[in-house]
Short mmCIF file of C-alpha atoms and ligand atoms in Angstrom, two decimals:
data_model
loop_
_atom_site.label_atom_id
_atom_site.label_comp_id
_atom_site.label_asym_id
_atom_site.label_seq_id
_atom_site.Cartn_x
_atom_site.Cartn_y
_atom_site.Cartn_z
CA MET A 1 -6.79 4.76 36.88
CA LYS A 2 -3.82 5.37 39.08
CA LYS A 3 -2.99 2.61 41.47
CA LEU A 4 -1.04 2.45 44.66
CA GLY A 5 2.23 0.70 44.32
CA LYS A 6 1.82 -2.56 46.27
CA TYR A 7 4.76 -4.66 47.26
CA ILE A 8 4.84 -8.30 46.57
CA GLY A 9 6.75 -11.10 48.41
CA ALA A 10 9.63 -10.94 46.04
CA ASN A 11 10.18 -7.24 46.86
CA ILE A 12 10.63 -7.83 50.57
CA ARG A 13 12.12 -11.32 50.97
CA ASP A 14 15.30 -11.18 52.95
CA LYS A 15 15.54 -7.41 52.61
CA VAL A 16 16.11 -4.64 55.09
CA VAL A 17 12.74 -2.94 54.99
CA ILE A 18 11.92 0.54 56.36
CA VAL A 19 8.31 0.98 57.41
CA ARG A 20 6.76 4.37 58.32
CA VAL A 21 4.14 3.67 60.91
CA ASP A 22 2.01 5.95 62.83
CA TYR A 23 2.53 5.33 66.55
CA ASN A 24 1.36 8.71 67.55
CA VAL A 25 -1.02 7.25 70.08
CA PRO A 26 -2.49 8.64 73.27
CA LEU A 27 -0.49 7.91 76.38
CA LYS A 28 -1.49 7.84 80.04
CA LYS A 29 0.43 7.84 83.26
CA GLU A 30 0.46 4.69 85.17
CA GLY A 31 2.63 4.65 88.27
CA ALA A 32 5.91 6.11 87.41
CA GLY A 33 5.75 5.45 83.68
CA LEU A 34 3.58 6.08 80.66
CA VAL A 35 1.37 3.35 78.99
CA ILE A 36 -0.63 3.34 75.81
CA ALA A 37 -4.24 4.54 76.28
CA ASP A 38 -5.42 3.49 72.84
CA ASP A 39 -3.29 0.99 70.77
CA ARG A 40 -5.59 1.02 67.65
CA ARG A 41 -2.82 2.52 65.46
CA ILE A 42 -0.27 0.00 66.73
CA ARG A 43 -2.56 -2.87 66.06
CA ALA A 44 -3.19 -1.42 62.58
CA SER A 45 0.52 -1.89 61.71
CA LEU A 46 0.67 -5.54 62.62
CA GLU A 47 -0.39 -7.07 59.25
CA THR A 48 2.34 -5.38 57.31
CA ILE A 49 4.94 -6.23 60.04
CA LYS A 50 3.90 -9.88 60.21
CA GLU A 51 4.05 -10.26 56.49
CA LEU A 52 7.61 -8.81 56.42
CA HIS A 53 8.53 -11.09 59.33
CA ASP A 54 7.09 -14.09 57.32
CA HIS A 55 9.31 -13.11 54.43
CA ASN A 56 12.48 -12.97 56.68
CA ALA A 57 12.92 -9.28 56.19
CA LYS A 58 14.64 -7.17 58.76
CA ILE A 59 12.11 -4.60 59.86
CA ILE A 60 12.99 -0.95 60.82
CA LEU A 61 10.05 1.09 62.03
CA LEU A 62 9.87 4.84 61.84
CA SER A 63 7.31 7.07 63.59
CA HIS A 64 6.78 10.30 65.30
CA VAL A 65 4.73 11.01 68.41
CA GLY A 66 3.40 14.33 69.55
CA ARG A 67 5.02 17.70 68.85
CA PRO A 68 8.47 17.81 70.41
CA ASN A 69 10.39 21.02 69.81
CA ASN A 70 13.07 19.54 67.48
CA LYS A 71 14.82 18.07 70.53
CA PRO A 72 14.56 14.91 72.80
CA GLU A 73 11.69 15.15 75.24
CA PRO A 74 11.42 12.12 77.59
CA ASP A 75 7.60 12.18 77.71
CA LEU A 76 7.58 11.83 73.88
CA SER A 77 9.81 8.81 73.58
CA LEU A 78 8.59 5.89 71.45
CA GLN A 79 9.96 3.39 73.94
CA PRO A 80 6.53 2.59 75.50
CA MET A 81 5.20 1.86 71.99
CA ALA A 82 8.11 -0.61 71.40
CA GLN A 83 7.26 -2.26 74.70
CA HIS A 84 3.56 -2.45 73.77
CA LEU A 85 4.35 -3.71 70.23
CA GLN A 86 6.49 -6.56 71.87
CA THR A 87 3.34 -7.74 73.72
CA LEU A 88 1.45 -8.08 70.49
CA LEU A 89 4.14 -10.04 68.57
CA ASP A 90 5.79 -13.36 69.26
CA PHE A 91 9.17 -12.39 67.78
CA PRO A 92 11.69 -9.84 69.01
CA VAL A 93 11.10 -6.10 69.02
CA LYS A 94 13.96 -3.89 69.68
CA PHE A 95 14.16 -0.19 70.38
CA VAL A 96 16.99 2.29 69.88
CA ALA A 97 16.87 5.74 71.55
CA GLU A 98 17.98 7.63 68.41
CA SER A 99 16.67 7.78 64.79
CA ILE A 100 20.04 8.54 62.98
CA GLY A 101 23.77 8.10 63.75
CA GLU A 102 26.03 5.57 65.24
CA PRO A 103 23.64 3.91 67.82
CA VAL A 104 21.08 3.27 65.01
CA LEU A 105 23.77 1.82 62.65
CA LYS A 106 24.90 -0.51 65.31
CA ALA A 107 21.27 -1.61 66.26
CA VAL A 108 20.52 -2.28 62.49
CA ALA A 109 23.83 -4.18 62.09
CA SER A 110 22.86 -6.57 64.95
CA LEU A 111 19.25 -7.04 63.81
CA ASN A 112 18.36 -10.57 62.69
CA PRO A 113 16.12 -11.49 59.86
CA GLY A 114 12.44 -11.34 61.01
CA GLU A 115 13.21 -9.02 63.93
CA VAL A 116 11.76 -5.56 64.41
CA LEU A 117 13.62 -2.40 65.38
CA LEU A 118 11.70 0.74 66.29
CA LEU A 119 13.76 4.00 66.07
CA GLU A 120 13.23 6.93 68.38
CA ASN A 121 10.70 9.75 67.71
CA LEU A 122 11.81 11.32 64.33
CA ARG A 123 10.55 14.70 65.40
CA PHE A 124 13.40 15.06 67.87
CA HIS A 125 15.29 16.19 64.83
CA GLU A 126 14.16 19.31 62.82
CA GLY A 127 15.01 17.60 59.56
CA GLU A 128 11.91 15.41 59.85
CA LYS A 129 9.28 18.07 59.59
CA GLN A 130 11.47 20.20 57.25
CA ASN A 131 11.62 17.27 54.83
CA ASP A 132 15.41 17.76 54.85
CA PRO A 133 17.12 15.78 52.11
CA HIS A 134 20.07 14.96 54.31
CA PHE A 135 18.00 13.69 57.12
CA ALA A 136 15.88 11.71 54.65
CA HIS A 137 18.95 10.24 53.09
CA LEU A 138 20.33 9.15 56.49
CA LEU A 139 17.07 7.33 57.18
CA ALA A 140 16.93 5.78 53.71
CA SER A 141 20.53 4.53 53.95
CA LEU A 142 19.44 2.23 56.81
CA GLY A 143 17.44 -0.13 54.46
CA GLN A 144 16.76 -1.35 50.93
CA ILE A 145 13.02 -0.90 50.59
CA TYR A 146 10.58 1.72 51.93
CA ILE A 147 6.91 1.04 52.82
CA ASN A 148 4.50 3.68 54.03
CA ASP A 149 1.86 2.30 56.30
CA ALA A 150 0.85 5.59 58.01
CA PHE A 151 -1.94 7.05 55.95
CA SER A 152 -2.72 9.41 58.83
CA THR A 153 0.58 11.32 58.15
CA ALA A 154 0.22 11.27 54.32
CA HIS A 155 -1.05 14.83 54.16
CA ARG A 156 2.35 16.10 55.43
CA ALA A 157 5.55 16.24 53.36
CA HIS A 158 8.06 15.22 55.89
CA ALA A 159 11.35 13.44 55.56
CA SER A 160 10.01 10.07 56.61
CA THR A 161 6.82 10.30 54.39
CA VAL A 162 8.17 12.00 51.27
CA GLY A 163 11.95 12.81 51.33
CA ILE A 164 12.93 9.18 51.87
CA THR A 165 11.03 8.03 48.74
CA GLN A 166 13.61 9.72 46.63
CA TYR A 167 16.18 7.25 47.62
CA LEU A 168 14.33 3.88 47.87
CA PRO A 169 11.75 1.88 45.99
CA SER A 170 8.53 2.90 47.85
CA TYR A 171 5.36 0.94 48.35
CA ALA A 172 2.10 1.17 50.18
CA GLY A 173 1.61 -0.89 53.30
CA LYS A 174 -1.44 -2.93 54.01
CA ASN A 175 -3.05 -0.59 56.51
CA LEU A 176 -2.52 2.46 54.29
CA GLU A 177 -3.86 0.60 51.37
CA LYS A 178 -7.06 -0.37 53.20
CA GLU A 179 -7.67 3.06 54.53
CA VAL A 180 -7.20 4.59 51.00
CA GLU A 181 -9.52 2.07 49.43
CA ALA A 182 -12.22 2.68 52.02
CA LEU A 183 -12.19 6.32 51.61
CA ARG A 184 -11.72 6.26 47.73
CA LYS A 185 -14.84 4.24 47.51
CA ILE A 186 -16.92 6.88 49.35
CA LYS A 187 -15.41 9.66 47.29
CA ASP A 188 -15.62 8.02 43.86
CA GLU A 189 -18.15 5.24 43.77
CA PRO A 190 -20.34 4.90 46.90
CA ASP A 191 -23.29 2.48 47.11
CA ARG A 192 -26.20 4.82 47.21
CA PRO A 193 -27.77 6.55 49.06
CA LEU A 194 -24.54 7.96 50.56
CA VAL A 195 -25.25 9.84 53.80
CA VAL A 196 -22.46 12.04 55.19
CA VAL A 197 -22.74 13.06 58.85
CA VAL A 198 -20.60 16.02 59.92
CA GLY A 199 -20.29 17.53 63.41
CA GLY A 200 -17.71 18.60 65.88
CA ALA A 201 -16.09 21.90 66.20
CA LYS A 202 -13.33 22.51 63.67
CA ILE A 203 -15.03 23.69 60.49
CA SER A 204 -11.70 25.05 59.30
CA ASP A 205 -10.29 21.47 58.95
CA LYS A 206 -13.60 20.14 57.44
CA VAL A 207 -15.01 22.77 55.21
CA ASP A 208 -13.25 21.59 52.06
CA ALA A 209 -14.30 17.99 52.71
CA ILE A 210 -17.83 19.11 53.34
CA VAL A 211 -18.05 21.06 50.01
CA ASN A 212 -16.49 18.16 48.08
CA LEU A 213 -18.61 15.38 49.78
CA SER A 214 -21.76 17.50 49.27
CA LYS A 215 -21.31 16.81 45.58
CA VAL A 216 -21.23 13.08 45.92
CA ALA A 217 -23.42 12.63 48.94
CA ASP A 218 -27.13 12.12 48.70
CA VAL A 219 -27.83 13.79 52.03
CA VAL A 220 -25.46 15.64 54.46
CA LEU A 221 -26.61 15.67 58.10
CA THR A 222 -24.94 18.48 60.21
CA GLY A 223 -24.69 18.59 64.01
CA GLY A 224 -22.55 19.84 66.81
CA GLY A 225 -20.69 23.15 66.48
CA ILE A 226 -20.67 22.79 62.62
CA ALA A 227 -24.39 22.82 62.59
CA ASN A 228 -24.44 26.29 64.31
CA THR A 229 -22.77 27.65 61.19
CA PHE A 230 -25.46 26.25 58.97
CA LEU A 231 -28.20 27.56 61.33
CA LYS A 232 -26.67 31.04 61.27
CA ALA A 233 -26.38 30.90 57.44
CA GLN A 234 -30.13 30.24 57.37
CA GLY A 235 -30.78 33.41 59.44
CA LEU A 236 -31.59 31.67 62.67
CA GLU A 237 -30.32 33.11 65.95
CA ILE A 238 -27.73 30.97 67.71
CA HIS A 239 -27.13 33.28 70.55
CA GLN A 240 -23.96 32.29 72.60
CA SER A 241 -23.51 29.07 70.66
CA TYR A 242 -19.93 28.13 69.41
CA VAL A 243 -19.07 28.95 65.85
CA GLN A 244 -15.59 28.88 64.49
CA ASP A 245 -14.54 32.07 62.59
CA ALA A 246 -12.45 31.80 59.44
CA PRO A 247 -8.78 32.54 60.04
CA ALA A 248 -7.64 36.10 59.35
CA ASP A 249 -6.03 35.45 55.98
CA LEU A 250 -9.25 33.98 54.66
CA LYS A 251 -11.31 36.76 56.10
CA LYS A 252 -9.19 39.26 54.38
CA LYS A 253 -10.16 37.60 51.01
CA GLY A 254 -13.78 38.05 52.13
CA ILE A 255 -14.29 34.34 52.96
CA ASP A 256 -16.06 33.35 56.04
CA TYR A 257 -17.67 30.06 56.92
CA ILE A 258 -21.26 31.50 57.15
CA HIS A 259 -20.80 32.40 53.42
CA VAL A 260 -19.52 29.02 52.54
CA ALA A 261 -22.49 27.46 54.32
CA GLN A 262 -25.00 29.83 52.55
CA ASP A 263 -23.29 29.07 49.23
CA LEU A 264 -23.76 25.26 49.83
CA LEU A 265 -27.32 25.57 50.86
CA GLU A 266 -27.99 27.73 47.84
CA ARG A 267 -26.23 25.42 45.38
CA THR A 268 -27.95 22.35 46.57
CA ARG A 269 -31.38 23.89 47.12
CA THR A 270 -32.94 22.11 44.16
CA GLU A 271 -31.31 18.73 44.80
CA HIS A 272 -33.93 16.90 46.82
CA VAL A 273 -33.77 13.42 48.07
CA TRP A 274 -37.00 11.46 48.28
CA PHE A 275 -37.37 10.46 51.80
CA LYS A 276 -40.12 7.81 52.53
CA GLU A 277 -40.89 7.91 48.91
CA TYR A 278 -42.99 11.10 49.03
CA ILE A 279 -41.36 13.75 51.14
CA PRO A 280 -38.59 15.79 49.48
CA LEU A 281 -35.78 16.49 51.83
CA PRO A 282 -33.14 19.14 51.01
CA LYS A 283 -29.70 17.68 50.56
CA ILE A 284 -28.10 19.44 53.52
CA LEU A 285 -29.99 19.08 56.77
CA TYR A 286 -29.43 20.97 59.90
CA PRO A 287 -31.02 20.52 63.35
CA LEU A 288 -34.77 21.06 63.91
CA ASP A 289 -34.30 21.30 67.57
CA VAL A 290 -31.33 21.54 69.96
CA ILE A 291 -30.54 20.92 73.56
CA ALA A 292 -29.43 24.34 74.95
CA ALA A 293 -27.99 25.63 78.27
CA LYS A 294 -26.37 28.78 79.57
CA SER A 295 -23.02 27.06 79.82
CA MET A 296 -21.61 23.56 79.29
CA ASP A 297 -21.73 23.05 83.07
CA ALA A 298 -25.14 24.64 83.72
CA PRO A 299 -27.32 22.25 85.68
CA GLU A 300 -30.41 23.22 83.68
CA THR A 301 -30.90 22.32 80.01
CA GLN A 302 -33.79 22.97 77.69
CA ILE A 303 -35.00 21.73 74.32
CA ILE A 304 -35.29 24.54 71.88
CA ASP A 305 -37.51 23.98 68.78
CA LEU A 306 -35.84 25.84 66.00
CA THR A 307 -38.71 25.47 63.60
CA HIS A 308 -40.56 28.02 65.63
CA ALA A 309 -37.70 30.01 66.91
CA MET A 310 -38.11 32.78 64.20
CA GLU A 311 -41.48 33.77 65.45
CA ASP A 312 -40.59 33.62 69.14
CA SER A 313 -39.80 37.04 70.34
CA HIS A 314 -38.83 36.01 73.83
CA GLN A 315 -35.81 34.03 72.93
CA ASP A 316 -33.23 33.57 75.79
CA LYS A 317 -30.28 35.30 74.39
CA SER A 318 -27.90 33.71 76.98
CA LEU A 319 -28.18 30.22 75.58
CA MET A 320 -25.74 27.99 73.90
CA TYR A 321 -26.80 25.07 71.61
CA LEU A 322 -24.90 22.03 72.85
CA ASP A 323 -26.54 18.92 71.41
CA ILE A 324 -29.11 17.98 68.67
CA GLY A 325 -32.59 17.58 70.03
CA PRO A 326 -34.95 14.60 70.01
CA LYS A 327 -36.83 15.54 66.76
CA THR A 328 -33.50 15.96 65.00
CA ARG A 329 -32.27 12.56 66.31
CA GLN A 330 -35.48 10.95 65.08
CA LEU A 331 -35.22 12.47 61.62
CA TYR A 332 -31.43 11.72 61.32
CA LYS A 333 -32.03 8.14 62.48
CA GLU A 334 -34.55 7.68 59.78
CA VAL A 335 -32.46 9.20 57.01
CA LEU A 336 -29.57 6.99 58.24
CA SER A 337 -31.64 3.85 58.09
CA MET A 338 -32.13 4.28 54.32
CA ALA A 339 -28.45 4.75 53.64
CA LYS A 340 -26.25 2.14 51.92
CA THR A 341 -23.08 4.09 52.71
CA ILE A 342 -22.39 6.36 55.65
CA PHE A 343 -19.38 8.52 56.44
CA TRP A 344 -19.38 10.01 59.90
CA ASN A 345 -16.92 12.77 61.17
CA GLY A 346 -17.58 14.92 64.28
CA PRO A 347 -19.83 14.53 67.25
CA MET A 348 -23.31 15.91 67.35
CA GLY A 349 -22.80 17.75 70.61
CA VAL A 350 -20.56 18.32 73.51
CA PHE A 351 -20.37 14.59 74.17
CA GLU A 352 -17.82 14.93 76.88
CA LYS A 353 -20.64 16.08 79.24
CA PRO A 354 -23.35 13.53 79.81
CA ALA A 355 -26.12 16.13 79.53
CA PHE A 356 -25.09 16.72 75.91
CA SER A 357 -24.05 13.29 74.74
CA ALA A 358 -27.42 11.70 73.89
CA GLY A 359 -27.47 13.14 70.32
CA THR A 360 -23.96 11.71 69.50
CA GLN A 361 -24.95 8.36 71.06
CA ALA A 362 -28.24 8.14 69.11
CA ILE A 363 -26.43 8.83 65.84
CA ALA A 364 -23.62 6.36 66.68
CA GLN A 365 -26.11 3.71 67.44
CA ALA A 366 -28.07 4.37 64.25
CA ILE A 367 -25.00 4.21 62.15
CA ALA A 368 -23.80 1.05 63.85
CA SER A 369 -27.11 -0.77 63.17
CA ASN A 370 -26.86 0.09 59.46
CA SER A 371 -25.91 -3.00 57.47
CA GLY A 372 -24.32 -1.06 54.59
CA THR A 373 -20.74 0.34 54.53
CA THR A 374 -20.18 2.53 57.57
CA ILE A 375 -17.00 4.54 58.01
CA LEU A 376 -16.19 6.71 60.98
CA GLY A 377 -13.27 9.15 61.31
CA GLY A 378 -11.94 11.85 63.59
CA GLY A 379 -10.22 11.75 66.93
CA ASP A 380 -13.08 13.03 68.97
CA THR A 381 -15.60 10.99 67.03
CA MET A 382 -13.61 7.92 67.97
CA ALA A 383 -13.53 9.06 71.56
CA SER A 384 -17.23 9.64 71.46
CA ILE A 385 -18.15 5.92 70.90
CA GLU A 386 -15.81 4.64 73.57
CA GLY A 387 -17.77 2.56 76.11
CA LEU A 388 -20.72 2.14 73.80
CA ASP A 389 -19.48 -1.35 72.69
CA LEU A 390 -20.14 -0.43 68.97
CA GLU A 391 -16.56 -0.59 67.60
CA ASP A 392 -17.04 -3.86 65.80
CA LYS A 393 -20.24 -2.64 64.28
CA PHE A 394 -18.64 -0.17 61.83
CA SER A 395 -17.13 -1.32 58.59
CA TYR A 396 -14.11 0.84 59.06
CA ILE A 397 -12.74 3.24 61.71
CA SER A 398 -10.20 5.63 60.37
CA SER A 399 -7.67 6.99 62.69
CA ALA A 400 -6.48 9.50 60.09
CA GLY A 401 -8.30 12.75 60.91
CA GLY A 402 -6.54 15.40 58.80
CA ALA A 403 -5.41 13.11 56.03
CA ALA A 404 -8.81 11.56 55.55
CA LEU A 405 -10.46 14.92 55.28
CA GLU A 406 -7.92 16.15 52.79
CA PHE A 407 -8.30 13.04 50.77
CA LEU A 408 -12.08 13.27 50.84
CA ALA A 409 -11.78 16.95 49.80
CA GLY A 410 -10.26 15.68 46.65
CA LYS A 411 -6.66 16.88 47.31
CA GLU A 412 -3.63 15.05 46.30
CA LEU A 413 -1.72 13.84 49.35
CA PRO A 414 2.05 14.37 49.19
CA GLY A 415 2.75 11.09 51.03
CA LEU A 416 0.66 9.03 48.56
CA LYS A 417 1.98 10.60 45.41
CA PRO A 418 5.40 8.77 45.48
CA LEU A 419 3.64 5.48 46.20
CA ILE A 420 1.46 5.78 43.12
CA VAL A 421 2.48 4.12 39.88
CA GLN A 422 0.74 4.00 36.54
CA PRO A 423 -0.34 0.57 35.54
CA GLU A 424 1.64 -1.07 32.76
CA ALA A 425 0.23 -0.23 29.36
P1 ADP B 1 -13.22 15.23 65.36
O1 ADP B 1 -11.99 15.17 66.20
O2 ADP B 1 -14.04 13.93 65.52
O3 ADP B 1 -12.93 15.51 63.89
P2 ADP B 1 -13.69 17.98 66.18
O4 ADP B 1 -12.45 18.05 66.78
O5 ADP B 1 -14.05 18.78 65.03
O6 ADP B 1 -14.12 16.40 65.94
O7 ADP B 1 -14.79 18.35 67.33
C1 ADP B 1 -14.98 17.72 68.49
C2 ADP B 1 -15.33 18.70 69.58
O8 ADP B 1 -16.57 19.40 69.18
C3 ADP B 1 -15.71 18.00 70.94
O9 ADP B 1 -14.77 18.47 71.93
C4 ADP B 1 -17.07 18.50 71.22
O10 ADP B 1 -17.31 18.82 72.59
C5 ADP B 1 -17.24 19.78 70.34
N1 ADP B 1 -18.59 20.13 70.01
C6 ADP B 1 -19.57 19.33 69.48
N2 ADP B 1 -20.66 19.96 69.36
C7 ADP B 1 -20.57 21.29 69.95
C8 ADP B 1 -21.38 22.34 70.18
N3 ADP B 1 -22.71 22.35 69.78
N4 ADP B 1 -20.95 23.49 70.64
C9 ADP B 1 -19.45 23.40 71.12
N5 ADP B 1 -18.70 22.38 70.94
C10 ADP B 1 -19.24 21.35 70.35
MG1 MG B 2 -10.83 16.64 67.23
#
């Protein structure tokens, strides 16, 4: 089996070490300045940084934030992240308002062993996203060792994730390693039953992961906008509900997500899972009932029982399905309670609106109370559990949306490839 290249103390002691972190964190205005709204990704980098510090290394941190247009944008500076990092460490954290050139060379030259230097947003230069070898070489020339601790950017071949590895011995950081291991276990050897819960809106990002996970999962529970696609694939009316269409290039090839869903339902039709020991459940489940309204802001909501919808000739065609209903919550909760491993990506409804948040909360609570391995991923999924006081109750919360989905889809991530070494024979 292939293994991630892990560094050991001897690799890093007294060295100048470049670490790719992901400080692309949400910011909020406070007074005249910007402060960090959620520092999870910064905290995730502390283990590697502290270990480097303990080995007397000089630590240079690289990151991007947001999508600047290849030029400096004051609102997308990494300076607030440096300030925040300083509050989490009891040794010096410095910041330099450039990522290449004279100011950086000076800052590195005056760095003492054990100190941290965060460089400015890499994406202020077009070389970063273009994976430009010259830009990558300039970054690499600042240090002796490269560590990638930003799994969330591993699905992109950029100068700081791929190009730089051409020039330096390259290793996996602690956070990256943990994240890969948690996801690999789900994909390759989950404790069974494995229940995958998918919801949210962006089926385009998730479809490959859903297809791949439906091969390993014992049950797939669908909710949110994604479930609408499955309902439609089953021939049920979804009226004004949200469904995401396939992009034009896929459509040209005759692919649309309704077909993908039909295909999946067809392929797994004979794969039953024994629920409560005597009821055969299909592998892919979609809602039995939904909370519907005329719009997301409509004051009135109603429960639609989909198991009878086909026979109902008076359906209100102006409705949108905005959350999973009470029967579905109950069924999903019971399925989740028998799981040994759960992977959850995507809210079950429009959780941002209190009228449509109960389904997501019920599922979050059911997953949190499961004593097996429970992994949650996705930006909105993370946001949906805020304030529920459940964070500590999951085995792992992955902040790598796209990278995690591509990994679970079975794709090779360009940022991981250069860190992977064959074990010695
Ligand atoms: P994540 O970021 O966790 O991967 P997505 O970005 O795919 O999740 O989807 C999150 C969004 O999906 C939320 O803004 C939520 O309001 C929306 N959503 C969930 N259910 C529905 C629904 N039934 N109809 C429309 N939008 C929905
Ligand atoms: Mg999202």
